């Protein structure tokens, strides 16, 4: 399921792609969005994973697979983060799944004793795989615990780019420029849940879920992030908002009371892509 070793940038990229695909598959399966025929089965230790496949009898799941493939293109180019939404009929966001990626530039350091340049010892593959298993297990347990989504929802995905490296005209396969007029509103009383993170020498991937508080039955208090959002505003990724936000109550990635222009200035407005929205009626 994962590369035997994760010591090169290519192996790290393969891991991150698989984690993304398995995570999105887990979310759609555990939230009952597509029929059983849309999934293949793999095992990770004692955890049974349901992974989306190209099921031509289910156009919805086929479309999600294409979205994921478009995300892979942007991941390879080191351009992107993404947000995966379930929209209710209002339309407001009723649940959101956020995948944050950071791309590390591993540089050689001088080994003084041997007078040559070499890489310092990095994160070992065993620890990376352990973190990957923990992330997927936590996500599965969380999805099992959440109450049901509304009957008729629409799925959407937004790709949010690092402005300083992404060409202005870039669009991955299956995506177009975001046509949304402004911020999205969250339905009900939202709660942020920090699922976990996986770090290699080349990538960092973080996963969070935002859902309505009434849907959370018994979430581990360690997963809950205080000050949940009511508005979802796409702040520029060039802004520093990573490690500090974990401990700060005054900084929340989604809880932005200002418009983009007020927060980061119009010249740094984030480039955002989206696919065609996917209505799901009468799902399993």
Coordinates of C-alpha atoms in Angstrom, one line a residue:
X1 CA 0.0 0.0 0.0
X2 CA 2.9 2.3 0.8
X3 CA 6.4 2.4 -0.6
X4 CA 8.9 0.0 1.1
X5 CA 11.2 3.0 1.9
X6 CA 10.5 6.7 1.9
X7 CA 13.9 8.2 1.4
X8 CA 13.6 10.0 -2.0
X9 CA 11.3 12.8 -3.1
X10 CA 9.6 10.5 -5.6
X11 CA 8.8 7.9 -2.9
X12 CA 7.5 10.7 -0.6
X13 CA 5.2 11.9 -3.5
X14 CA 3.8 8.4 -4.0
X15 CA 3.0 8.2 -0.3
X16 CA 1.3 11.6 -0.2
X17 CA -0.8 10.7 -3.3
X18 CA -1.9 7.4 -1.8
X19 CA -2.7 9.0 1.5
X20 CA -4.8 11.6 -0.3
X21 CA -6.6 9.0 -2.4
X22 CA -7.3 6.7 0.5
X23 CA -8.5 9.6 2.7
X24 CA -11.0 10.9 0.2
X25 CA -12.1 7.3 -0.5
X26 CA -12.6 6.8 3.3
X27 CA -14.6 10.0 3.6
X28 CA -16.9 9.1 0.7
X29 CA -17.4 5.5 1.8
X30 CA -18.0 6.2 5.5
X31 CA -20.4 9.0 4.7
X32 CA -22.4 6.7 2.4
X33 CA -22.0 8.8 -0.8
X34 CA -21.5 6.0 -3.3
X35 CA -22.5 2.3 -3.8
X36 CA -20.3 -0.6 -2.7
X37 CA -19.4 -1.3 -6.3
X38 CA -17.5 2.0 -6.5
X39 CA -14.8 0.7 -4.1
X40 CA -12.1 -1.9 -4.0
X41 CA -10.8 -3.4 -0.8
X42 CA -7.3 -3.2 0.6
X43 CA -6.0 -3.9 4.1
X44 CA -3.6 -1.9 6.3
X45 CA -2.8 -4.2 9.2
X46 CA -6.2 -4.9 10.7
X47 CA -7.9 -1.9 9.0
X48 CA -10.1 -2.6 6.0
X49 CA -9.7 0.2 3.5
X50 CA -12.3 0.9 0.9
X51 CA -10.7 2.7 -2.1
X52 CA -12.5 4.4 -4.9
X53 CA -12.1 2.9 -8.3
X54 CA -13.3 3.9 -11.8
X55 CA -16.8 2.5 -11.6
X56 CA -18.5 3.4 -14.9
X57 CA -21.9 2.5 -13.5
X58 CA -21.6 5.3 -11.0
X59 CA -20.8 8.7 -12.6
X60 CA -20.4 10.4 -9.2
X61 CA -17.6 8.2 -8.0
X62 CA -16.0 8.3 -11.4
X63 CA -16.0 12.1 -11.2
X64 CA -14.3 12.1 -7.8
X65 CA -11.6 9.8 -9.1
X66 CA -11.0 12.3 -11.9
X67 CA -10.8 15.1 -9.3
X68 CA -8.2 13.2 -7.4
X69 CA -6.2 12.7 -10.6
X70 CA -6.3 16.4 -11.2
X71 CA -5.0 17.0 -7.7
X72 CA -2.1 14.6 -8.3
X73 CA -1.0 16.9 -11.2
X74 CA -0.9 19.9 -8.9
X75 CA 0.9 17.9 -6.1
X76 CA 3.6 16.9 -8.5
X77 CA 4.2 20.5 -9.4
X78 CA 4.2 21.5 -5.7
X79 CA 1.5 24.1 -6.2
X80 CA -1.5 23.2 -4.1
X81 CA -3.6 22.6 -1.0
X82 CA -7.2 21.4 -1.3
X83 CA -10.6 21.5 0.4
X84 CA -13.3 19.0 -0.2
X85 CA -16.9 20.1 0.6
X86 CA -20.3 18.7 1.2
X87 CA -22.8 21.5 0.3
X88 CA -26.4 21.4 1.5
X89 CA -29.2 22.7 -0.7
X90 CA -29.1 26.3 0.8
X91 CA -26.3 26.3 -0.4
X92 CA -24.1 26.4 2.7
X93 CA -21.2 24.1 3.6
X94 CA -22.4 21.3 5.9
X95 CA -19.0 19.5 6.1
X96 CA -15.5 20.2 4.9
X97 CA -12.4 18.1 4.7
X98 CA -9.2 20.0 4.4
X99 CA -5.8 18.7 3.2
X100 CA -2.9 21.0 3.7
X101 CA 0.4 20.3 2.0
X102 CA 3.8 21.8 2.5
X103 CA 6.8 21.1 0.3
X104 CA 10.2 20.9 1.9
X105 CA 13.4 21.6 0.1
X106 CA 15.9 19.2 1.5
X107 CA 19.4 20.7 1.1
X108 CA 22.7 19.0 1.6
X109 CA 24.8 19.9 4.7
X110 CA 28.5 19.9 5.2
X111 CA 30.0 16.9 7.0
X112 CA 33.1 18.5 8.5
X113 CA 34.9 15.3 9.5
X114 CA 34.9 13.9 6.0
X115 CA 35.0 17.2 4.2
X116 CA 32.2 16.4 1.7
X117 CA 28.5 17.3 1.4
X118 CA 25.9 14.8 2.2
X119 CA 22.3 14.7 3.5
X120 CA 21.8 14.6 7.2
X121 CA 19.8 11.7 8.5
X122 CA 16.1 12.4 8.0
X123 CA 12.8 10.9 9.1
X124 CA 12.9 7.1 9.0
X125 CA 10.5 5.2 6.8
X126 CA 9.2 3.2 9.8
X127 CA 8.1 6.4 11.6
X128 CA 6.5 7.8 8.5
X129 CA 4.5 4.6 7.9
X130 CA 3.4 4.6 11.5
X131 CA 2.2 8.2 11.2
X132 CA 0.3 7.3 8.0
X133 CA -1.4 4.3 9.7
X134 CA -2.4 6.5 12.6
X135 CA -3.8 9.2 10.3
X136 CA -6.0 6.8 8.4
X137 CA -7.2 5.0 11.5
X138 CA -8.1 8.3 13.2
X139 CA -10.0 9.4 10.1
X140 CA -11.9 6.1 9.9
X141 CA -12.9 6.3 13.5
X142 CA -14.0 9.9 13.2
X143 CA -16.1 9.1 10.1
X144 CA -17.7 6.3 12.0
X145 CA -18.6 8.6 14.9
X146 CA -20.2 11.4 12.8
X147 CA -24.0 11.6 12.5
X148 CA -25.5 11.4 8.9
X149 CA -25.2 14.1 6.3
X150 CA -28.4 15.6 4.8
X151 CA -30.1 13.5 2.2
X152 CA -29.5 15.8 -0.8
X153 CA -26.0 17.2 -0.9
X154 CA -23.6 18.5 -3.5
X155 CA -19.9 17.8 -3.5
X156 CA -17.3 20.3 -4.5
X157 CA -13.5 20.5 -4.2
X158 CA -11.4 23.6 -4.3
X159 CA -7.7 23.7 -5.0
X160 CA -5.9 26.5 -3.3
X161 CA -2.5 27.4 -4.7
X162 CA 0.8 28.8 -3.5
X163 CA 0.7 32.1 -5.4
X164 CA 4.5 32.6 -5.6
X165 CA 5.1 29.4 -7.6
X166 CA 1.9 28.8 -9.5
X167 CA 1.6 30.2 -13.0
X168 CA -1.5 32.4 -13.3
X169 CA -2.9 30.4 -16.2
X170 CA -2.4 26.9 -14.6
X171 CA -5.4 24.6 -14.2
X172 CA -5.0 20.9 -13.5
X173 CA -7.0 18.4 -15.6
X174 CA -10.7 18.6 -14.8
X175 CA -10.6 22.0 -13.0
X176 CA -11.3 25.6 -13.9
X177 CA -11.0 29.0 -12.4
X178 CA -13.1 29.3 -9.3
X179 CA -16.3 31.1 -10.2
X180 CA -17.6 31.6 -6.6
X181 CA -18.5 35.2 -5.9
X182 CA -17.1 35.3 -2.4
X183 CA -16.8 33.4 0.9
X184 CA -18.9 30.3 1.7
X185 CA -21.1 30.2 4.8
X186 CA -21.0 27.2 7.1
X187 CA -24.3 25.6 8.1
X188 CA -25.3 25.4 11.8
X189 CA -22.7 25.5 14.7
X190 CA -19.4 24.2 13.2
X191 CA -16.6 22.4 15.0
X192 CA -13.0 21.9 13.8
X193 CA -11.4 18.4 14.2
X194 CA -7.7 17.9 13.7
X195 CA -7.3 14.4 12.3
X196 CA -3.5 14.3 12.1
X197 CA -0.4 14.8 10.0
X198 CA 2.3 12.9 8.2
X199 CA 5.7 14.4 7.6
X200 CA 8.5 13.1 5.4
X201 CA 11.8 14.7 4.4
X202 CA 10.1 16.2 1.4
X203 CA 6.4 16.7 2.2
X204 CA 4.1 17.6 5.1
X205 CA 0.4 16.6 4.9
X206 CA -2.2 17.7 7.5
X207 CA -5.9 16.7 7.6
X208 CA -8.8 18.5 9.3
X209 CA -12.5 18.0 9.3
X210 CA -15.0 20.7 9.9
X211 CA -18.6 19.6 10.6
X212 CA -21.7 20.7 12.5
X213 CA -21.3 20.2 16.2
X214 CA -24.6 18.3 16.5
X215 CA -23.1 15.6 14.2
X216 CA -20.2 14.8 16.5
X217 CA -21.2 12.2 19.1
X218 CA -18.1 11.5 21.1
X219 CA -15.0 12.9 19.4
X220 CA -11.8 12.7 21.3
X221 CA -11.2 16.1 22.9
X222 CA -7.7 16.1 21.5
X223 CA -9.1 16.4 18.0
X224 CA -11.3 19.4 18.7
X225 CA -9.9 22.8 17.6
X226 CA -11.4 25.8 19.4
X227 CA -13.1 28.8 17.7
X228 CA -14.8 27.0 14.8
X229 CA -15.6 29.0 11.7
X230 CA -18.8 30.5 10.4
X231 CA -17.2 31.8 7.2
X232 CA -14.8 30.1 4.9
X233 CA -12.5 32.6 3.3
X234 CA -9.6 31.6 1.0
X235 CA -6.6 33.3 2.5
X236 CA -3.4 33.4 0.4
X237 CA -1.2 30.5 1.0
X238 CA 1.9 32.7 0.9
X239 CA 1.0 34.0 4.3
X240 CA 2.6 32.2 7.3
X241 CA -0.2 30.4 9.2
X242 CA 1.1 27.0 10.0
X243 CA 2.8 26.1 13.2
X244 CA 1.7 29.2 15.1
X245 CA -1.9 28.6 14.4
X246 CA -1.8 25.2 16.2
X247 CA -1.4 26.8 19.6
X248 CA -3.0 30.2 19.0
X249 CA -6.6 30.9 19.9
X250 CA -6.6 34.2 18.0
X251 CA -5.5 32.6 14.7
X252 CA -7.9 30.2 13.0
X253 CA -7.4 29.1 9.4
X254 CA -11.1 29.4 8.6
X255 CA -12.4 31.9 11.2
X256 CA -11.7 35.0 9.2
X257 CA -14.0 37.9 9.8
X258 CA -12.5 40.1 7.1
X259 CA -12.5 39.8 3.3
X260 CA -9.4 38.7 1.5
X261 CA -8.5 42.2 0.6
X262 CA -8.6 43.3 4.2
X263 CA -6.5 40.4 5.4
X264 CA -3.8 40.1 2.7
X265 CA -4.3 42.9 0.2
X266 CA -5.8 42.5 -3.3
X267 CA -2.4 41.7 -4.9
X268 CA -2.1 38.5 -2.9
X269 CA -5.6 37.2 -3.4
X270 CA -5.4 33.4 -3.6
X271 CA -5.6 31.6 -6.9
X272 CA -8.4 29.0 -6.6
X273 CA -9.6 26.3 -8.9
X274 CA -12.8 24.1 -8.8
X275 CA -14.4 21.3 -10.8
X276 CA -18.0 21.2 -11.8
X277 CA -20.1 20.6 -8.6
X278 CA -21.4 17.1 -8.2
X279 CA -25.1 16.8 -6.9
X280 CA -25.8 13.6 -5.0
X281 CA -29.4 12.6 -4.8
X282 CA -30.7 9.3 -3.5
X283 CA -27.3 8.0 -2.4
X284 CA -26.9 4.8 -0.5

